[in-house]
Amino acid sequence: MAAHRLSPSLNRLLIAGKYASLRTSCCAAHGYSQYSTACSPDEKTFDKILIANRGEIACRVMKTCQKMGIQTVAVHSDVDASAVHVKMADEAVCVGPAPTSKSYLNMDAIMEAVRATGAQAVHPGYGFLSENKEFAKRLAAEGVAFIGPDTHAIQAMGDKIESKLIAKAATVNTIPGYDGVVKTAEEAVKISRDIGYPVMIKASAGGGGKGMRIAWNDEETREGFRFSSQEAASSFGDDRLLIEKFIDNPRHIEIQVLADKHGNALWLNERECSIQRRNQKVVEEAPSTFLDPATRRAMGEQAVLLARAVQYSSAGTVEFLVDSNKNFFFLEMNTRLQVEHPITECITGLDLVEQMIRVAKGYQLQHKQEDIPINGWAIESRVYAEDPYKSFGLPSIGRLSRYQEPLSLSNVRVDSGIQEGSDISIYYDPMISKLVTYGATRAEALSRMEDALDSYVIRGVTHNISLLREIITHPRFISGDISTNFLPEVYPDGFKGHRLQPDRRRELLAAAAALHVAAQLRSQRVLGNLRVASAPVHCDHWELCVELEDGRHPVQVTKSGSGFTVEVDGEKVEVEGEWNLASPLLPLTINDTHRVLQCLSREASGRLVLQYLGTAFKVRVLSGLAAQLNSFMPEKIPEDTSSLLRSPMPGAVVAVSVKPGDTVSEGQEICVIEAMKMQNSLTAARQAKVKSVHCKPGETVGEGDLLVELE
């Protein structure tokens, strides 16, 4: 039979089917006719828009363009040639090799793509060139609309020093600090002493947590100045820094604003973004549990004052730090679409991308401030290809060997730009998706998020599902007692995964034993019949031993209808399910409680890796006899790694600070690794002499690669 190949247009149509409706289930639940995102046929906007970005945000913009009948152009690096956003677009142009400086930040190549495709407008998404005033100027010079604010607003708000001065003049509350550019490390120390520790060292042109360091003393100020300036230069091409007072234990709450070119401006309520690691957001929600109506209005009105002060026209976000007494201080304004915009869309019903396109074409806003509601509650979890057990998330790379989003659940939205088979590389942000759940109440939204995280299938890369689930189920988070210090306060020794209480431990042991027996029973049958029909084997009772976390637990399993009764540590546990072992999801009812487990791996030796309550647990199920014999096996002695410094993540070596023969003290920097534009200093765990160095600046290293060996 001849092979058939889909045409590019049909392939794009099939890929886009997943993204065909912007009104995803969480937003469709609103049903507010006055905020319908259906486009008016009388409003002519653009025929063709180029999206100068990649991944999930490029796909997100394309969804709205498709709904509005606008053709789309994707740009991509050579390694992104098969990416979802490329397949989803009507046209695609390669703009260079993998490094961002040669592709997605390559202004000349993107401008050439605009000319070649005849795009009338460019949507920059977030990151990359989204807040680059030179890019906006070049587009304007060629008569191409920039779907964002004008260059004056980008420059004024993109420079944190200038934006702070403008905010002060607009009577917006600001954080005490130094209003000039800090040029040297010693000047930074002097300024920090004058302000009073702790201080925040920030990239003037920065954002997204890059180029930011907290310093509590002179030495940390010098180190922070060095790393922040290097990260700022790498990420934004601008190494200027500023220093301001660090507000200890604050909340990070931001206001979404929307303004047009006719002087109209609205605030679209707040987003709570306090759950962060390394100054980057992890979980966001709208609205905030902390704000009362008066504080919300005051913050919203100040955000609009700032937008009007710079004649802002588009969607933008004004970020504030809020202390325990509800005093709030201007942090920065992001002159672009924010990563976490979906939760605002869920509680207001507004399509922010559509509003940006309308404003860029010159239309007035359709709504008044009194029209903007808070309907229900929305929560967003940022799903990353990261190892949460390392500093709450160091990047992971690999290919998605299996990928299944939990879209079968109601009121769940997933903004992603990947599919099964996609690669997560060292060149770009490790975000897999933004998982959003919506509910009439916060409790409802949280419950749906719990179910969605349990049902999210990601194989091939390490991910942060376990951390996300622990955050949203933690009593402090549920009660709303959060701040930007939440993670280090709740996990002072680092994240260790779910800590099993006795009843949960019994659940996991019972599920593992039942799964083991179900697999044995299935292996005895072929197409529903016994493998050896003349010698049927009937057994409804099994004596097993389950190993979990260095503990051995004798269990007894009895077949009971479609399920099993498992006796663990003297307690009986009822486990029922369909036992579809080919499915990545294993929905079970354990003692009348619904659980969704995932069997990540299963070996003939009885070893299992089960994802339970978000965390992957290594389990081994043995027969009673095998467990007895196993006790005679010699234990493998673990490698002594105290003298080896290995890379904790894939990345590029930026600097090596030692050479063979040097003596290093505990905590001394040995080398610096950069991954996804974040620099990480690796230090000595003890005082020792350097025996050998196995890396040099500019080299690419993988996770676990040997960098330096100590004597």
XYZ file of C-alpha atoms in Angstrom, residues 271-583:
313
model
C -3.098 38.419 40.193
C -1.406 36.938 43.253
C 2.109 35.848 42.221
C 3.846 35.328 45.568
C 4.834 31.682 45.099
C 8.280 32.053 43.524
C 11.673 30.481 43.325
C 14.733 32.519 42.330
C 12.392 35.510 41.784
C 10.464 33.573 39.127
C 6.792 32.776 39.568
C 5.622 29.187 40.023
C 1.930 29.368 40.989
C -0.387 32.318 40.380
C -4.036 32.938 41.168
C -6.737 35.523 40.561
C -8.064 37.149 42.584
C -5.818 37.399 45.656
C -7.001 36.079 49.009
C -5.275 39.025 50.687
C -6.781 42.131 49.116
C -9.941 43.807 50.334
C -12.022 45.888 47.871
C -10.530 49.190 49.064
C -6.903 48.052 48.619
C -7.750 46.458 45.270
C -9.268 49.700 44.032
C -6.342 51.787 45.326
C -3.823 49.529 43.584
C -5.868 49.504 40.385
C -6.226 53.269 40.330
C -2.486 53.783 40.874
C -1.744 51.313 38.073
C -3.993 53.311 35.728
C -2.331 56.564 36.851
C 1.036 55.131 35.841
C -0.309 53.881 32.491
C -1.735 57.306 31.712
C 1.517 59.001 32.771
C 3.321 57.298 29.879
C 0.344 57.392 27.460
C 0.205 53.614 27.554
C -1.842 51.812 24.901
C -2.116 48.006 25.026
C -2.252 45.301 27.685
C 0.338 45.727 30.414
C 1.030 44.728 33.993
C 1.952 46.900 36.961
C 3.658 44.849 39.666
C 3.562 45.722 43.359
C 5.087 44.419 46.560
C 2.533 44.342 49.377
C 3.492 44.111 53.040
C 1.545 42.507 55.888
C -0.298 45.772 56.579
C -1.519 46.026 52.970
C 0.933 48.841 52.174
C 1.873 48.450 48.527
C 4.903 49.668 46.555
C 5.506 49.899 42.806
C 7.953 47.261 41.612
C 7.942 47.499 37.816
C 5.694 47.672 34.785
C 5.846 44.972 32.127
C 4.935 46.518 28.781
C 3.778 43.274 27.227
C 1.402 40.373 27.621
C 2.200 38.659 30.895
C 2.890 34.917 31.169
C 0.051 34.487 33.666
C -2.588 36.404 31.682
C -4.915 33.333 31.332
C -6.144 33.593 34.920
C -7.289 37.159 34.290
C -9.107 35.968 31.183
C -10.853 33.309 33.250
C -12.242 35.677 35.898
C -13.137 38.538 33.521
C -14.087 36.718 30.307
C -11.902 39.075 28.257
C -9.584 37.814 25.517
C -6.496 39.949 26.178
C -4.792 39.086 22.886
C -7.877 40.186 20.966
C -7.936 43.429 22.942
C -4.264 44.047 22.114
C -4.929 43.524 18.404
C -7.941 45.884 18.481
C -5.958 48.591 20.279
C -3.033 48.243 17.857
C -5.457 48.867 15.001
C -6.708 52.009 16.705
C -10.070 50.951 18.111
C -11.347 52.209 21.446
C -11.832 49.892 24.395
C -15.239 48.208 24.424
C -15.724 48.302 28.210
C -15.919 50.686 31.133
C -14.309 50.113 34.538
C -17.638 49.227 36.124
C -18.096 46.445 33.529
C -15.032 44.502 34.722
C -16.062 41.622 37.010
C -14.415 39.148 39.317
C -16.264 35.957 38.510
C -15.009 32.824 40.207
C -11.414 31.885 40.883
C -8.579 30.804 38.607
C -5.229 29.218 39.462
C -2.221 28.740 37.186
C 0.602 26.273 37.731
C 3.699 26.702 35.599
C 4.738 23.229 34.524
C 8.486 23.197 33.895
C 11.025 20.663 32.691
C 12.928 21.073 35.928
C 14.145 18.954 38.815
C 12.327 20.411 41.853
C 14.611 18.502 44.224
C 17.503 20.756 43.170
C 17.071 24.344 44.399
C 13.295 24.071 43.778
C 13.944 23.568 40.082
C 17.070 23.263 37.961
C 16.486 22.752 34.225
C 16.077 19.326 32.657
C 16.404 18.521 28.969
C 15.189 15.636 26.865
C 12.495 14.449 24.474
C 8.871 14.041 25.505
C 8.453 10.325 24.919
C 4.860 10.474 26.139
C 2.717 13.526 26.666
C -0.955 13.830 27.559
C -2.623 16.989 28.835
C -5.531 16.650 31.315
C -8.037 18.314 28.989
C -10.649 15.604 29.555
C -11.306 17.216 32.945
C -13.843 20.033 33.174
C -12.756 23.642 33.740
C -9.135 22.930 32.819
C -7.106 24.983 30.364
C -3.602 24.123 29.156
C -1.546 26.691 27.242
C 1.342 24.785 25.686
C 3.504 24.793 22.600
C 4.709 21.207 22.635
C 3.485 17.749 21.780
C 4.611 14.171 22.186
C 8.049 13.917 20.587
C 9.005 17.565 21.237
C 12.493 18.317 22.533
C 13.237 20.443 25.590
C 16.676 21.939 24.898
C 19.201 24.041 26.786
C 18.616 26.986 24.462
C 15.190 28.098 25.641
C 13.003 28.465 28.706
C 12.170 25.034 30.191
C 8.430 25.749 30.501
C 6.283 22.845 29.303
C 2.921 24.533 29.778
C 0.692 26.747 31.865
C -1.924 24.607 33.573
C -5.000 26.639 34.546
C -8.071 25.552 36.494
C -11.213 27.555 37.136
C -13.947 27.246 39.751
C -16.805 29.197 41.264
C -14.740 29.293 44.474
C -11.060 29.016 45.335
C -11.610 25.607 46.934
C -13.201 24.369 43.724
C -10.345 25.688 41.590
C -7.776 24.094 43.922
C -9.555 20.729 43.853
C -9.561 20.796 40.053
C -5.881 21.706 39.993
C -5.120 18.710 42.218
C -6.972 16.393 39.808
C -5.346 18.004 36.760
C -1.817 17.605 38.133
C -2.484 13.947 38.984
C -3.783 13.346 35.433
C -0.987 15.179 33.579
C 1.228 12.656 31.757
C 4.803 13.811 31.067
C 7.510 11.286 30.215
C 11.061 11.771 28.965
C 12.025 14.808 31.031
C 12.125 15.559 34.734
C 9.267 17.885 35.676
C 8.000 19.866 38.654
C 4.515 18.329 39.034
C 5.446 17.029 42.500
C 6.371 20.507 43.746
C 3.276 22.115 42.248
C 0.993 19.582 43.885
C 2.650 19.957 47.265
C 2.273 23.738 47.069
C -1.438 23.777 46.277
C -2.257 21.166 48.959
C -0.136 22.712 51.708
C -2.203 24.065 54.640
C -0.454 27.445 54.478
C -1.281 27.889 50.806
C -4.865 26.717 51.281
C -5.328 29.247 54.103
C -3.791 32.033 51.982
C -0.843 32.519 54.357
C 1.777 33.079 51.669
C 4.594 35.427 50.729
C 7.535 35.433 48.330
C 9.417 33.468 51.021
C 6.888 30.626 50.998
C 9.131 27.964 49.483
C 12.252 28.517 51.652
C 10.089 28.829 54.764
C 8.033 25.689 54.119
C 11.009 23.690 52.817
C 14.062 25.107 54.657
C 16.146 22.040 53.753
C 14.950 21.940 50.159
C 12.030 20.160 48.570
C 11.954 16.429 49.298
C 8.672 15.376 47.684
C 5.520 14.208 49.445
C 6.154 12.966 52.981
C 3.986 9.908 53.500
C 1.812 9.748 56.593
C 0.882 6.222 57.838
C -2.506 6.101 56.090
C -1.061 7.383 52.797
C 1.820 4.934 53.079
C -0.657 2.069 53.423
C -2.555 3.350 50.379
C 0.622 3.350 48.274
C 1.746 -0.089 49.492
C -1.703 -1.542 48.812
C -1.855 0.024 45.332
C 1.609 -1.321 44.451
C 0.721 -4.830 45.641
C -2.619 -4.787 43.803
C -0.964 -3.533 40.613
C 1.657 -6.284 40.840
C -1.032 -8.972 41.182
C -3.143 -7.445 38.388
C -0.107 -7.561 36.085
C 0.521 -11.206 36.997
C -3.095 -12.130 36.292
C -2.994 -10.327 32.958
C 0.207 -12.100 31.949
C -1.581 -15.446 32.343
C -4.105 -14.559 29.634
C -4.015 -13.906 25.893
C -7.025 -12.192 24.301
C -8.998 -12.917 27.432
C -8.148 -16.625 27.507
C -5.655 -18.511 29.671
C -2.329 -19.045 27.966
C -2.505 -22.810 28.694
C -6.187 -23.701 28.575
C -5.590 -27.321 29.623
C -3.849 -26.296 32.833
C -5.826 -23.425 34.346
C -4.306 -21.685 37.301
C -6.669 -20.391 39.945
C -5.377 -18.283 42.787
C -7.145 -15.619 44.790
C -4.654 -15.072 47.614
C -1.060 -13.864 47.491
C 1.608 -13.411 50.190
C 3.925 -10.584 49.154
C 6.564 -8.228 50.503
C 6.662 -4.577 49.399
C 9.836 -2.510 49.802
C 9.416 1.260 50.125
C 11.909 3.849 51.395
C 14.255 1.336 53.060
C 11.321 -0.407 54.755
C 9.918 -3.879 54.096
C 6.226 -4.521 54.549
C 4.624 -7.984 54.401
C 1.234 -7.740 52.670
C -1.565 -10.171 51.920
C -3.632 -9.664 48.773
C -7.044 -11.251 48.219
C -9.051 -10.987 45.000
C -12.383 -9.333 45.662
C -14.581 -8.918 42.575
C -12.954 -6.373 40.242
C -10.624 -5.230 42.989
C -8.432 -6.475 45.792
C -8.415 -6.496 49.566
C -4.887 -5.810 50.759
C -3.796 -6.268 54.363
C -0.923 -3.932 55.208
C 0.562 -3.540 58.691
C -2.519 -5.156 60.182
C -4.943 -2.804 58.348
C -7.212 -3.810 55.456
C -7.212 -1.594 52.371
C -9.784 -1.975 49.578
C -8.388 -1.232 46.113
C -10.619 -1.168 43.027
C -9.979 -0.120 39.445
C -10.187 -1.065 35.789
C -6.502 -2.143 35.772
C -5.809 -0.981 32.226
C -2.050 -1.445 32.400
C -1.563 -0.046 28.897
C -2.888 3.357 29.977
